[in-house]
CSV table of C-alpha atoms in Angstrom, one decimal:
chain,number,residue,atom,x,y,z
G,1355,MET,CA,80.2,139.1,54.0
G,1356,GLN,CA,78.2,141.1,51.7
G,1357,HIS,CA,74.9,143.1,52.5
G,1358,PRO,CA,72.2,144.2,50.2
G,1359,VAL,CA,72.7,147.7,48.8
G,1360,GLY,CA,70.9,150.4,50.8
G,1361,SER,CA,70.4,148.3,54.0
G,1362,PRO,CA,72.0,149.5,57.2
G,1363,LEU,CA,75.1,147.8,58.4
G,1364,PRO,CA,75.0,145.9,61.7
G,1365,PRO,CA,77.2,147.2,64.5
G,1366,PRO,CA,80.7,145.8,64.4
G,1367,HIS,CA,81.3,142.7,66.4
G,1368,GLN,CA,83.7,142.8,69.3
G,1369,PRO,CA,86.0,139.8,70.0
G,1370,GLY,CA,84.3,137.3,72.2
G,1371,HIS,CA,80.9,139.0,71.9
G,1372,GLY,CA,77.8,138.5,69.8
G,1373,PRO,CA,76.0,141.1,68.0
G,1374,ALA,CA,75.3,144.4,69.8
G,1375,THR,CA,72.2,144.2,72.0
G,1376,GLY,CA,69.2,145.9,70.6
G,1377,TRP,CA,70.0,145.3,66.9
G,1378,SER,CA,67.9,142.9,65.0
G,1379,PRO,CA,68.4,142.0,61.3
G,1380,ALA,CA,64.6,141.5,61.0
G,1381,ALA,CA,64.0,145.1,62.0
G,1382,HIS,CA,66.1,146.3,59.0
G,1383,HIS,CA,65.1,143.6,56.5
G,1384,PRO,CA,61.4,143.5,56.2
G,1385,GLY,CA,59.9,140.3,55.2
G,1386,PRO,CA,58.2,137.2,56.6
G,1387,PRO,CA,59.4,136.2,60.1
G,1388,GLN,CA,62.3,133.9,59.9
G,1389,GLY,CA,62.6,131.0,62.3
G,1390,PRO,CA,65.6,128.8,62.9
G,1391,ALA,CA,67.2,127.4,59.7
G,1392,PRO,CA,66.0,123.8,58.8
G,1393,LEU,CA,68.5,121.0,59.4
G,1394,PRO,CA,69.7,119.0,56.5
G,1395,PRO,CA,68.3,115.4,56.3
G,1396,PRO,CA,70.5,112.9,58.1
G,1397,ALA,CA,72.6,110.5,56.2
G,1398,PRO,CA,71.3,107.0,55.9
G,1399,GLY,CA,72.2,104.8,58.8
G,1400,TYR,CA,72.8,107.6,61.3
G,1401,PRO,CA,70.5,108.5,64.2
G,1402,VAL,CA,68.8,111.8,64.3
G,1403,ALA,CA,70.2,114.1,67.1
G,1404,PRO,CA,67.6,115.9,69.2
G,1405,ARG,CA,67.1,119.5,68.3
G,1406,GLN,CA,67.9,122.1,71.0
G,1407,ALA,CA,65.9,125.1,71.6
G,1408,PRO,CA,67.6,128.3,70.5
G,1409,SER,CA,69.3,130.4,73.1
G,1410,PRO,CA,67.4,133.6,74.0
G,1411,HIS,CA,70.7,135.5,73.5
G,1412,PRO,CA,72.4,134.5,70.3
G,1413,GLY,CA,76.1,134.0,70.7
G,1414,SER,CA,76.1,134.2,74.5
G,1415,GLY,CA,75.6,130.5,75.1
G,1416,PRO,CA,73.3,128.9,77.6
G,1417,ALA,CA,72.2,131.2,80.4
G,1418,PRO,CA,74.0,130.4,83.7
G,1419,HIS,CA,72.0,129.1,86.6
G,1420,ARG,CA,71.2,131.7,89.2
G,1421,PRO,CA,69.9,130.8,92.6
G,1422,ALA,CA,66.6,132.3,93.7
G,1423,PRO,CA,67.0,135.3,96.0
G,1424,ALA,CA,66.7,134.7,99.7
G,1425,PRO,CA,63.5,136.0,101.2
G,1426,ALA,CA,63.8,139.3,103.0
G,1427,PRO,CA,63.9,138.9,106.8
G,1428,HIS,CA,60.6,139.6,108.6
G,1429,GLN,CA,60.5,143.0,110.2
G,1430,PRO,CA,58.0,143.8,112.9
G,1431,ALA,CA,55.5,146.5,112.2
G,1432,PRO,CA,56.2,149.8,114.1
G,1433,ALA,CA,54.4,150.0,117.4
G,1434,ALA,CA,51.4,152.4,117.4
G,1435,PRO,CA,51.9,155.5,119.7
G,1436,ALA,CA,50.1,155.3,123.0
G,1437,PRO,CA,47.0,157.5,123.2
G,1438,ASP,CA,47.0,160.8,125.1
G,1439,THR,CA,50.8,161.3,124.9
G,1440,THR,CA,53.0,164.0,123.6
G,1441,GLY,CA,56.3,162.4,122.5
G,1442,HIS,CA,57.3,160.3,125.6
G,1443,VAL,CA,55.7,162.6,128.2
G,1444,PRO,CA,52.2,161.6,129.4
G,1445,LEU,CA,49.8,164.4,130.0
G,1446,PRO,CA,47.2,163.3,132.6
G,1447,PRO,CA,44.1,165.4,132.7
G,1448,GLY,CA,44.0,168.0,135.6
G,1449,GLY,CA,41.1,167.3,138.0
G,1450,PRO,CA,40.1,168.7,141.3
G,1451,VAL,CA,42.5,168.1,144.1
G,1452,ALA,CA,41.3,165.5,146.5
G,1453,VAL,CA,41.4,165.9,150.3
G,1454,PRO,CA,44.7,164.5,151.6
G,1455,SER,CA,44.4,161.1,153.1
G,1456,VAL,CA,44.7,160.8,156.8
G,1457,PRO,CA,47.7,158.7,157.8
G,1458,PRO,CA,47.3,155.8,160.2
G,1459,ALA,CA,47.7,156.6,163.9
G,1460,THR,CA,50.8,154.4,164.1
G,1461,ALA,CA,52.5,156.1,161.1
G,1462,ALA,CA,55.0,158.9,161.5
G,1463,ALA,CA,54.0,162.5,161.1
G,1464,PRO,CA,53.7,163.5,157.4
G,1465,ASP,CA,56.6,165.4,156.0
G,1466,PRO,CA,55.2,168.5,154.2
G,1467,THR,CA,58.5,169.1,152.5
G,1468,THR,CA,58.3,166.0,150.4
G,1469,THR,CA,54.5,165.7,149.9
G,1470,THR,CA,52.7,167.0,146.8
G,1471,LEU,CA,50.5,169.7,148.1
G,1472,ALA,CA,48.2,172.6,147.1
G,1473,VAL,CA,48.4,175.5,149.5
G,1474,LEU,CA,46.6,178.8,149.6
G,1475,LEU,CA,48.3,181.6,151.5
G,1476,ILE,CA,45.8,184.2,152.7
G,1477,GLY,CA,46.5,187.6,154.2
G,1478,PRO,CA,46.1,191.4,153.8
G,1479,ALA,CA,48.3,193.5,151.7
G,1480,GLY,CA,51.7,193.7,153.4
G,1481,ALA,CA,51.4,190.4,155.2
G,1482,GLY,CA,54.3,188.9,153.3
G,1483,LYS,CA,52.2,186.3,151.3
G,1484,THR,CA,54.2,186.5,148.1
G,1485,SER,CA,57.6,186.7,149.7
G,1486,VAL,CA,56.9,183.7,152.0
G,1487,ALA,CA,55.3,181.7,149.2
G,1488,LYS,CA,58.3,182.2,146.9
G,1489,TYR,CA,60.8,181.2,149.6
G,1490,TRP,CA,58.7,178.2,150.6
G,1491,ALA,CA,58.5,177.0,147.0
G,1492,ASP,CA,62.2,177.6,146.4
G,1493,HIS,CA,63.4,175.5,149.3
G,1494,ARG,CA,61.2,172.4,149.0
G,1495,ARG,CA,62.8,169.0,148.1
G,1496,VAL,CA,60.1,168.3,145.5
G,1497,PRO,CA,59.1,170.3,142.4
G,1498,THR,CA,56.9,173.2,143.5
G,1499,ALA,CA,55.3,176.1,141.6
G,1500,HIS,CA,54.2,179.5,143.0
G,1501,ILE,CA,51.1,181.3,141.5
G,1502,SER,CA,50.2,184.8,142.7
G,1503,LEU,CA,46.7,186.0,141.9
G,1504,ASP,CA,47.9,189.6,141.6
G,1505,ASP,CA,50.5,188.6,139.0
G,1506,VAL,CA,47.9,186.7,137.0
G,1507,ARG,CA,45.4,189.5,137.2
G,1508,GLU,CA,48.0,192.0,135.9
G,1509,TRP,CA,48.4,189.9,132.8
G,1510,VAL,CA,45.7,192.2,131.4
G,1511,ARG,CA,47.6,195.3,130.1
G,1512,SER,CA,45.2,197.4,128.1
G,1513,GLY,CA,41.9,197.7,130.0
G,1514,PHE,CA,43.2,196.5,133.3
G,1515,ALA,CA,40.5,197.1,136.0
G,1516,ASP,CA,42.5,198.3,139.0
G,1517,PRO,CA,40.7,197.5,142.2
G,1518,GLN,CA,42.2,200.7,143.7
G,1519,THR,CA,40.0,202.8,141.4
G,1520,GLY,CA,36.9,201.1,142.9
G,1521,TRP,CA,35.5,197.7,143.0
G,1522,ASN,CA,33.0,197.4,140.2
G,1523,GLU,CA,31.7,194.8,137.7
G,1524,HIS,CA,34.8,195.1,135.6
G,1525,SER,CA,37.3,194.5,138.4
G,1526,GLU,CA,35.2,191.7,139.8
G,1527,ALA,CA,35.0,190.0,136.4
G,1528,GLN,CA,38.8,190.2,136.0
G,1529,TYR,CA,39.3,188.9,139.5
G,1530,ARG,CA,37.1,185.9,138.8
G,1531,LEU,CA,38.9,185.3,135.5
G,1532,ALA,CA,42.3,185.5,137.2
G,1533,ARG,CA,41.2,183.1,140.0
G,1534,ARG,CA,39.8,180.6,137.5
G,1535,THR,CA,43.1,180.8,135.6
G,1536,CYS,CA,45.1,180.2,138.8
G,1537,GLY,CA,42.9,177.2,139.6
G,1538,PHE,CA,43.4,175.7,136.1
G,1539,SER,CA,47.2,176.1,136.3
G,1540,ALA,CA,47.3,174.6,139.8
G,1541,ARG,CA,45.3,171.5,138.8
G,1542,ASN,CA,47.6,170.9,135.8
G,1543,PHE,CA,50.8,171.3,137.9
G,1544,LEU,CA,49.4,168.9,140.5
G,1545,ALA,CA,48.3,166.4,137.9
G,1546,ASN,CA,52.0,166.2,136.8
G,1547,GLY,CA,53.3,165.7,140.3
G,1548,ILE,CA,54.3,169.4,141.0
G,1549,SER,CA,53.1,171.0,144.2
G,1550,CYS,CA,51.6,174.5,144.1
G,1551,ILE,CA,51.3,177.4,146.5
G,1552,LEU,CA,48.9,180.2,145.7
G,1553,ASP,CA,48.5,183.6,147.4
G,1554,ASP,CA,45.5,185.9,147.5
G,1555,ALA,CA,43.8,188.4,149.8
G,1556,VAL,CA,40.7,186.3,150.5
G,1557,PHE,CA,38.1,188.0,152.6
G,1558,PRO,CA,36.1,186.0,155.1
G,1559,ASP,CA,33.0,188.2,154.8
G,1560,ARG,CA,32.8,188.5,151.1
G,1561,PRO,CA,31.7,185.4,149.2
G,1562,VAL,CA,32.7,186.7,145.7
G,1563,VAL,CA,36.3,186.8,146.8
G,1564,GLY,CA,36.0,184.1,149.4
G,1565,LEU,CA,37.2,180.5,149.8
G,1566,GLY,CA,34.3,179.0,147.9
G,1567,GLY,CA,35.7,180.0,144.5
G,1568,TRP,CA,39.1,178.6,145.3
G,1569,LYS,CA,37.6,175.4,146.5
G,1570,ARG,CA,35.6,175.1,143.3
G,1571,HIS,CA,38.5,175.8,141.0
G,1572,VAL,CA,41.3,173.9,142.7
G,1573,GLY,CA,39.4,171.3,144.8
G,1574,PRO,CA,38.6,170.3,148.3
G,1575,GLY,CA,42.2,169.2,148.9
G,1576,LEU,CA,43.5,172.8,148.9
G,1577,LEU,CA,45.1,173.7,152.3
G,1578,PRO,CA,44.4,177.3,153.3
G,1579,VAL,CA,46.7,179.1,155.8
G,1580,VAL,CA,46.3,182.7,157.0
G,1581,LEU,CA,49.2,185.1,157.5
G,1582,LEU,CA,48.1,187.9,159.8
G,1583,PRO,CA,50.7,190.1,161.3
G,1584,GLY,CA,49.9,193.2,163.4
G,1585,LEU,CA,48.6,196.4,161.7
G,1586,ASP,CA,51.8,198.3,162.4
G,1587,ILE,CA,53.8,195.7,160.6
G,1588,VAL,CA,51.4,195.7,157.6
G,1589,LEU,CA,51.5,199.5,157.4
G,1590,GLU,CA,55.3,199.4,157.5
G,1591,ARG,CA,55.6,196.8,154.7
G,1592,ASN,CA,53.0,198.6,152.6
G,1593,ALA,CA,55.1,201.8,152.7
G,1594,GLU,CA,57.9,200.0,151.0
G,1595,ARG,CA,55.8,199.1,148.0
G,1596,SER,CA,55.5,201.0,144.8
G,1597,GLY,CA,53.1,201.2,141.8
G,1598,ASN,CA,49.6,200.0,142.0
G,1599,ARG,CA,50.6,197.4,144.7
G,1600,ARG,CA,50.9,200.2,147.2
G,1601,LEU,CA,47.7,201.1,149.0
G,1602,THR,CA,46.7,204.0,151.2
G,1603,ASP,CA,47.0,203.6,154.9
G,1604,GLU,CA,43.3,203.9,155.3
G,1605,GLU,CA,42.7,201.1,152.8
G,1606,VAL,CA,45.4,198.9,154.5
G,1607,ALA,CA,43.8,199.4,157.9
G,1608,ARG,CA,40.3,198.6,156.5
G,1609,ILE,CA,41.5,195.4,154.8
G,1610,HIS,CA,43.4,194.3,157.9
G,1611,GLY,CA,40.3,194.8,160.1
G,1612,ARG,CA,38.2,192.6,157.8
G,1613,MET,CA,40.9,189.9,157.8
G,1614,ALA,CA,40.5,189.6,161.6
G,1615,GLY,CA,37.3,187.7,160.7
G,1616,TRP,CA,39.4,184.6,160.1
G,1617,TYR,CA,39.8,184.2,163.8
G,1618,GLY,CA,37.4,181.5,164.9
G,1619,SER,CA,37.0,180.2,161.4
G,1620,GLY,CA,38.9,177.0,162.0
G,1621,LEU,CA,41.7,177.9,159.6
G,1622,PRO,CA,45.3,177.9,160.8
G,1623,ILE,CA,46.6,181.4,161.4
G,1624,ILE,CA,50.3,182.5,161.6
G,1625,ASP,CA,51.2,185.8,163.2
G,1626,ASN,CA,54.5,186.6,161.6
G,1627,SER,CA,54.9,190.0,163.1
G,1628,GLN,CA,58.2,189.0,164.7
G,1629,LEU,CA,59.3,186.4,162.2
G,1630,ASP,CA,61.5,186.8,159.1
G,1631,ILE,CA,60.8,185.0,155.9
G,1632,PRO,CA,62.7,181.7,156.6
G,1633,GLU,CA,61.2,181.4,160.0
G,1634,THR,CA,57.7,182.0,158.7
G,1635,ALA,CA,58.3,179.3,156.0
G,1636,HIS,CA,59.5,176.8,158.6
G,1637,LEU,CA,56.4,177.5,160.7
G,1638,LEU,CA,54.3,177.1,157.6
G,1639,ASP,CA,55.7,173.5,157.2
G,1640,GLU,CA,54.6,172.7,160.8
G,1641,VAL,CA,51.1,174.1,160.2
G,1642,LEU,CA,50.8,172.1,156.9
G,1643,SER,CA,51.9,168.9,158.7
G,1644,ARG,CA,49.0,169.3,161.1
G,1645,SER,CA,46.6,170.1,158.3
G,1646,ILE,CA,47.6,167.0,156.4
G,1647,ALA,CA,47.0,164.8,159.4
G,1648,SER,CA,43.7,166.6,160.2
G,1649,PRO,CA,42.4,168.7,157.2
G,1650,PRO,CA,40.6,171.9,158.2
G,1651,ASN,CA,36.8,172.0,157.8
G,1652,TRP,CA,36.1,174.9,155.5
Protein backbone atom coordinates (compact mmCIF):
# COMPACT_ATOMS: atom_id res chain seq x y z
CA MET A 1 0.00 0.00 0.00
CA GLN A 2 1.25 3.42 -0.90
CA HIS A 3 0.80 6.64 1.15
CA PRO A 4 0.99 10.21 -0.04
CA VAL A 5 4.39 11.78 0.16
CA GLY A 6 4.96 13.78 3.35
CA SER A 7 2.13 12.16 5.32
CA PRO A 8 2.97 10.22 8.51
CA LEU A 9 2.88 6.50 8.35
CA PRO A 10 0.40 4.65 10.52
CA PRO A 11 1.78 2.41 13.25
CA PRO A 12 2.57 -1.09 12.05
CA HIS A 13 -0.20 -3.62 12.40
CA GLN A 14 0.30 -6.57 14.64
CA PRO A 15 -1.07 -9.97 13.66
CA GLY A 16 -4.61 -10.39 14.84
CA HIS A 17 -5.01 -6.74 15.83
CA GLY A 18 -6.44 -3.71 14.16
CA PRO A 19 -4.76 -0.35 13.92
CA ALA A 20 -3.14 0.95 17.07
CA THR A 21 -5.48 2.69 19.39
CA GLY A 22 -5.32 6.45 19.26
CA TRP A 23 -4.26 6.76 15.62
CA SER A 24 -6.79 8.18 13.18
CA PRO A 25 -6.16 8.64 9.48
CA ALA A 26 -8.47 11.65 9.50
CA ALA A 27 -6.22 13.37 12.02
CA HIS A 28 -3.29 13.19 9.59
CA HIS A 29 -5.18 13.68 6.28
CA PRO A 30 -7.16 16.89 6.57
CA GLY A 31 -10.22 17.10 4.47
CA PRO A 32 -13.95 16.66 4.68
CA PRO A 33 -15.10 14.04 7.15
CA GLN A 34 -15.36 10.67 5.56
CA GLY A 35 -18.23 8.39 6.44
CA PRO A 36 -18.58 4.74 5.54
CA ALA A 37 -17.91 3.88 1.90
CA PRO A 38 -21.07 3.64 -0.28
CA LEU A 39 -22.15 0.17 -1.27
CA PRO A 40 -22.27 -0.71 -4.96
CA PRO A 41 -25.75 -1.03 -6.45
CA PRO A 42 -27.13 -4.55 -6.23
CA ALA A 43 -27.34 -6.71 -9.23
CA PRO A 44 -30.75 -7.00 -10.86
CA GLY A 45 -32.86 -9.68 -9.30
CA TYR A 46 -31.03 -9.90 -5.97
CA PRO A 47 -32.45 -8.61 -2.69
CA VAL A 48 -30.78 -5.75 -0.93
CA ALA A 49 -29.04 -6.87 2.28
CA PRO A 50 -29.60 -4.67 5.31
CA ARG A 51 -26.70 -2.42 6.16
CA GLN A 52 -25.07 -2.94 9.57
CA ALA A 53 -23.91 -0.12 11.72
CA PRO A 54 -20.13 0.18 11.84
CA SER A 55 -18.32 -1.21 14.86
CA PRO A 56 -17.07 1.44 17.30
CA HIS A 57 -13.67 -0.29 17.22
CA PRO A 58 -12.64 -1.08 13.64
CA GLY A 59 -11.16 -4.50 13.23
CA SER A 60 -12.17 -5.68 16.67
CA GLY A 61 -15.53 -7.13 15.71
CA PRO A 62 -18.76 -6.69 17.64
CA ALA A 63 -18.38 -5.76 21.28
CA PRO A 64 -18.98 -8.73 23.60
CA HIS A 65 -21.99 -8.61 25.89
CA ARG A 66 -21.06 -7.70 29.44
CA PRO A 67 -23.50 -8.26 32.30
CA ALA A 68 -24.42 -5.24 34.39
CA PRO A 69 -22.45 -5.03 37.66
CA ALA A 70 -24.25 -6.33 40.71
CA PRO A 71 -25.39 -3.60 43.11
CA ALA A 72 -23.14 -3.05 46.10
CA PRO A 73 -24.46 -4.60 49.32
CA HIS A 74 -26.17 -2.16 51.64
CA GLN A 75 -24.00 -1.18 54.57
CA PRO A 76 -25.60 0.32 57.69
CA ALA A 77 -24.51 3.79 58.63
CA PRO A 78 -22.13 3.98 61.61
CA ALA A 79 -23.89 4.51 64.91
CA ALA A 80 -23.57 7.97 66.37
CA PRO A 81 -21.57 8.15 69.63
CA ALA A 82 -23.60 8.39 72.78
CA PRO A 83 -23.57 11.84 74.39
CA ASP A 84 -21.52 12.61 77.51
CA THR A 85 -19.08 9.77 76.98
CA THR A 86 -15.34 9.53 76.61
CA GLY A 87 -14.58 6.44 74.53
CA HIS A 88 -16.59 3.70 76.21
CA VAL A 89 -16.38 5.07 79.76
CA PRO A 90 -19.41 7.13 80.86
CA LEU A 91 -18.66 10.13 82.99
CA PRO A 92 -21.66 10.97 85.17
CA PRO A 93 -21.69 14.43 86.70
CA GLY A 94 -20.59 14.65 90.30
CA GLY A 95 -23.32 15.92 92.60
CA PRO A 96 -23.77 16.27 96.35
CA VAL A 97 -23.77 12.98 98.20
CA ALA A 98 -27.23 12.06 99.42
CA VAL A 99 -28.00 10.82 102.89
CA PRO A 100 -27.68 7.01 103.03
CA SER A 101 -31.06 5.33 102.87
CA VAL A 102 -32.22 3.69 106.07
CA PRO A 103 -32.60 -0.08 105.53
CA PRO A 104 -35.84 -1.82 106.53
CA ALA A 105 -36.08 -3.08 110.09
CA THR A 106 -36.18 -6.68 108.89
CA ALA A 107 -33.06 -6.31 106.72
CA ALA A 108 -29.62 -7.39 107.90
CA ALA A 109 -27.20 -4.81 109.25
CA PRO A 110 -25.48 -2.92 106.42
CA ASP A 111 -21.95 -3.98 105.56
CA PRO A 112 -19.73 -0.87 105.49
CA THR A 113 -16.95 -2.82 103.76
CA THR A 114 -18.98 -3.22 100.56
CA THR A 115 -21.07 -0.02 100.58
CA THR A 116 -20.08 3.09 98.63
CA LEU A 117 -19.48 5.68 101.34
CA ALA A 118 -18.15 9.18 101.93
CA VAL A 119 -16.40 9.36 105.33
CA LEU A 120 -14.80 12.34 107.06
CA LEU A 121 -12.25 11.41 109.75
CA ILE A 122 -11.83 14.24 112.27
CA GLY A 123 -9.21 14.63 114.97
CA PRO A 124 -6.32 16.69 116.33
CA ALA A 125 -2.78 16.49 115.02
CA GLY A 126 -1.33 13.15 116.12
CA ALA A 127 -4.69 11.39 116.42
CA GLY A 128 -3.76 8.98 113.60
CA LYS A 129 -6.31 10.25 111.07
CA THR A 130 -4.17 9.83 107.97
CA SER A 131 -2.72 6.45 109.00
CA VAL A 132 -6.14 4.99 109.84
CA ALA A 133 -7.73 6.44 106.69
CA LYS A 134 -5.05 4.93 104.44
CA TYR A 135 -5.31 1.52 106.12
CA TRP A 136 -9.10 1.56 105.95
CA ALA A 137 -9.08 2.50 102.25
CA ASP A 138 -6.44 -0.14 101.43
CA HIS A 139 -8.38 -3.02 103.03
CA ARG A 140 -11.88 -2.45 101.71
CA ARG A 141 -13.48 -4.88 99.26
CA VAL A 142 -14.70 -2.07 96.99
CA PRO A 143 -12.73 0.72 95.28
CA THR A 144 -11.93 3.43 97.83
CA ALA A 145 -9.94 6.66 97.60
CA HIS A 146 -8.22 8.57 100.40
CA ILE A 147 -7.96 12.37 100.35
CA SER A 148 -6.05 14.26 103.03
CA LEU A 149 -6.74 17.97 103.30
CA ASP A 150 -3.18 18.64 104.49
CA ASP A 151 -1.79 16.95 101.37
CA VAL A 152 -4.04 18.98 99.08
CA ARG A 153 -3.23 22.21 100.88
CA GLU A 154 0.49 21.56 100.40
CA TRP A 155 0.03 21.36 96.62
CA VAL A 156 0.78 25.07 96.81
CA ARG A 157 4.58 25.26 96.70
CA SER A 158 5.58 28.86 96.17
CA GLY A 159 3.55 31.13 98.42
CA PHE A 160 2.28 28.36 100.72
CA ALA A 161 0.56 29.94 103.73
CA ASP A 162 1.68 27.74 106.60
CA PRO A 163 -0.88 27.88 109.43
CA GLN A 164 1.96 27.44 111.94
CA THR A 165 3.18 30.94 111.13
CA GLY A 166 -0.21 32.32 112.11
CA TRP A 167 -3.79 31.98 110.96
CA ASN A 168 -4.52 34.93 108.66
CA GLU A 169 -6.53 35.73 105.57
CA HIS A 170 -4.01 33.98 103.32
CA SER A 171 -3.93 30.72 105.26
CA GLU A 172 -7.72 30.79 105.58
CA ALA A 173 -8.14 31.37 101.83
CA GLN A 174 -5.83 28.47 101.00
CA TYR A 175 -7.63 26.24 103.50
CA ARG A 176 -10.99 27.05 101.90
CA LEU A 177 -9.56 26.34 98.45
CA ALA A 178 -8.11 23.00 99.58
CA ARG A 179 -11.39 21.99 101.21
CA ARG A 180 -13.36 22.88 98.08
CA THR A 181 -10.88 20.87 95.96
CA CYS A 182 -11.27 17.87 98.27
CA GLY A 183 -15.04 18.08 98.02
CA PHE A 184 -14.95 18.28 94.22
CA SER A 185 -12.66 15.24 94.03
CA ALA A 186 -14.81 13.26 96.48
CA ARG A 187 -18.00 13.93 94.51
CA ASN A 188 -16.41 12.77 91.27
CA PHE A 189 -15.03 9.61 92.88
CA LEU A 190 -18.44 8.82 94.35
CA ALA A 191 -20.23 9.56 91.07
CA ASN A 192 -18.13 6.80 89.50
CA GLY A 193 -18.81 4.25 92.25
CA ILE A 194 -15.59 4.83 94.24
CA SER A 195 -15.88 5.37 97.99
CA CYS A 196 -13.91 8.16 99.60
CA ILE A 197 -12.47 8.83 103.04
CA LEU A 198 -11.21 12.32 103.87
CA ASP A 199 -9.33 13.53 106.94
CA ASP A 200 -9.11 16.99 108.45
CA ALA A 201 -8.71 18.69 111.81
CA VAL A 202 -12.22 20.11 112.00
CA PHE A 203 -12.89 22.33 115.02
CA PRO A 204 -16.33 22.26 116.64
CA ASP A 205 -16.11 25.90 117.78
CA ARG A 206 -14.87 27.52 114.57
CA PRO A 207 -17.36 27.74 111.70
CA VAL A 208 -14.75 28.67 109.08
CA VAL A 209 -13.07 25.29 109.56
CA GLY A 210 -16.18 23.51 110.76
CA LEU A 211 -18.44 20.81 109.35
CA GLY A 212 -20.62 23.25 107.44
CA GLY A 213 -18.07 23.68 104.66
CA TRP A 214 -17.61 19.92 104.28
CA LYS A 215 -21.35 19.37 104.17
CA ARG A 216 -21.67 22.09 101.53
CA HIS A 217 -18.88 20.76 99.30
CA VAL A 218 -19.45 17.00 99.64
CA GLY A 219 -23.12 16.68 100.57
CA PRO A 220 -25.40 15.71 103.47
CA GLY A 221 -24.51 12.02 103.00
CA LEU A 222 -21.00 12.58 104.37
CA LEU A 223 -20.44 10.46 107.49
CA PRO A 224 -18.19 12.25 110.05
CA VAL A 225 -16.32 10.24 112.70
CA VAL A 226 -14.04 11.73 115.38
CA LEU A 227 -10.73 10.15 116.45
CA LEU A 228 -9.82 11.51 119.87
CA PRO A 229 -7.09 9.70 121.83
CA GLY A 230 -5.69 11.03 125.11
CA LEU A 231 -3.41 14.05 125.20
CA ASP A 232 -0.35 12.02 126.18
CA ILE A 233 -0.79 9.77 123.12
CA VAL A 234 -1.20 12.77 120.82
CA LEU A 235 1.95 14.42 122.20
CA GLU A 236 3.91 11.19 121.75
CA ARG A 237 2.81 10.77 118.13
CA ASN A 238 3.43 14.43 117.33
CA ALA A 239 7.02 14.09 118.56
CA GLU A 240 7.62 11.47 115.83
CA ARG A 241 6.68 13.92 113.07
CA SER A 242 9.01 16.11 111.06
CA GLY A 243 8.80 19.20 108.90
CA ASN A 244 5.84 21.53 109.02
CA ARG A 245 3.60 18.66 110.17
CA ARG A 246 5.23 18.73 113.60
CA LEU A 247 3.67 21.21 116.03
CA THR A 248 4.84 22.53 119.36
CA ASP A 249 3.56 20.80 122.48
CA GLU A 250 1.65 23.92 123.44
CA GLU A 251 -0.12 24.02 120.07
CA VAL A 252 -0.96 20.30 120.28
CA ALA A 253 -2.43 20.70 123.77
CA ARG A 254 -4.49 23.72 122.66
CA ILE A 255 -5.91 21.89 119.62
CA HIS A 256 -6.66 18.77 121.68
CA GLY A 257 -8.56 20.83 124.24
CA ARG A 258 -10.70 22.42 121.53
CA MET A 259 -11.45 19.00 120.00
CA ALA A 260 -13.04 17.95 123.28
CA GLY A 261 -16.00 20.08 122.20
CA TRP A 262 -17.12 17.19 119.99
CA TYR A 263 -18.33 15.35 123.09
CA GLY A 264 -22.06 15.88 123.27
CA SER A 265 -22.28 16.86 119.58
CA GLY A 266 -23.98 13.63 118.51
CA LEU A 267 -21.06 12.58 116.30
CA PRO A 268 -19.51 9.15 116.89
CA ILE A 269 -16.18 9.38 118.74
CA ILE A 270 -13.46 6.71 118.84
CA ASP A 271 -10.85 6.81 121.58
CA ASN A 272 -7.98 4.97 119.96
CA SER A 273 -5.50 5.55 122.76
CA GLN A 274 -4.98 1.79 123.28
CA LEU A 275 -5.75 0.64 119.74
CA ASP A 276 -3.36 0.05 116.88
CA ILE A 277 -4.20 1.00 113.29
CA PRO A 278 -5.93 -2.29 112.23
CA GLU A 279 -8.01 -2.34 115.42
CA THR A 280 -9.04 1.29 114.92
CA ALA A 281 -10.02 0.59 111.30
CA HIS A 282 -12.15 -2.38 112.42
CA LEU A 283 -13.88 -0.23 115.04
CA LEU A 284 -14.43 2.41 112.35
CA ASP A 285 -16.37 -0.18 110.30
CA GLU A 286 -18.64 -0.86 113.28
CA VAL A 287 -19.26 2.86 113.81
CA LEU A 288 -20.03 3.37 110.12
CA SER A 289 -22.48 0.46 110.16
CA ARG A 290 -24.45 2.22 112.89
CA SER A 291 -24.19 5.57 111.08
CA ILE A 292 -25.61 4.05 107.89
CA ALA A 293 -28.54 2.57 109.79
CA SER A 294 -29.10 5.80 111.72
CA PRO A 295 -27.30 8.80 110.12
CA PRO A 296 -26.03 11.35 112.67
CA ASN A 297 -27.81 14.68 112.89
CA TRP A 298 -25.17 17.32 112.22
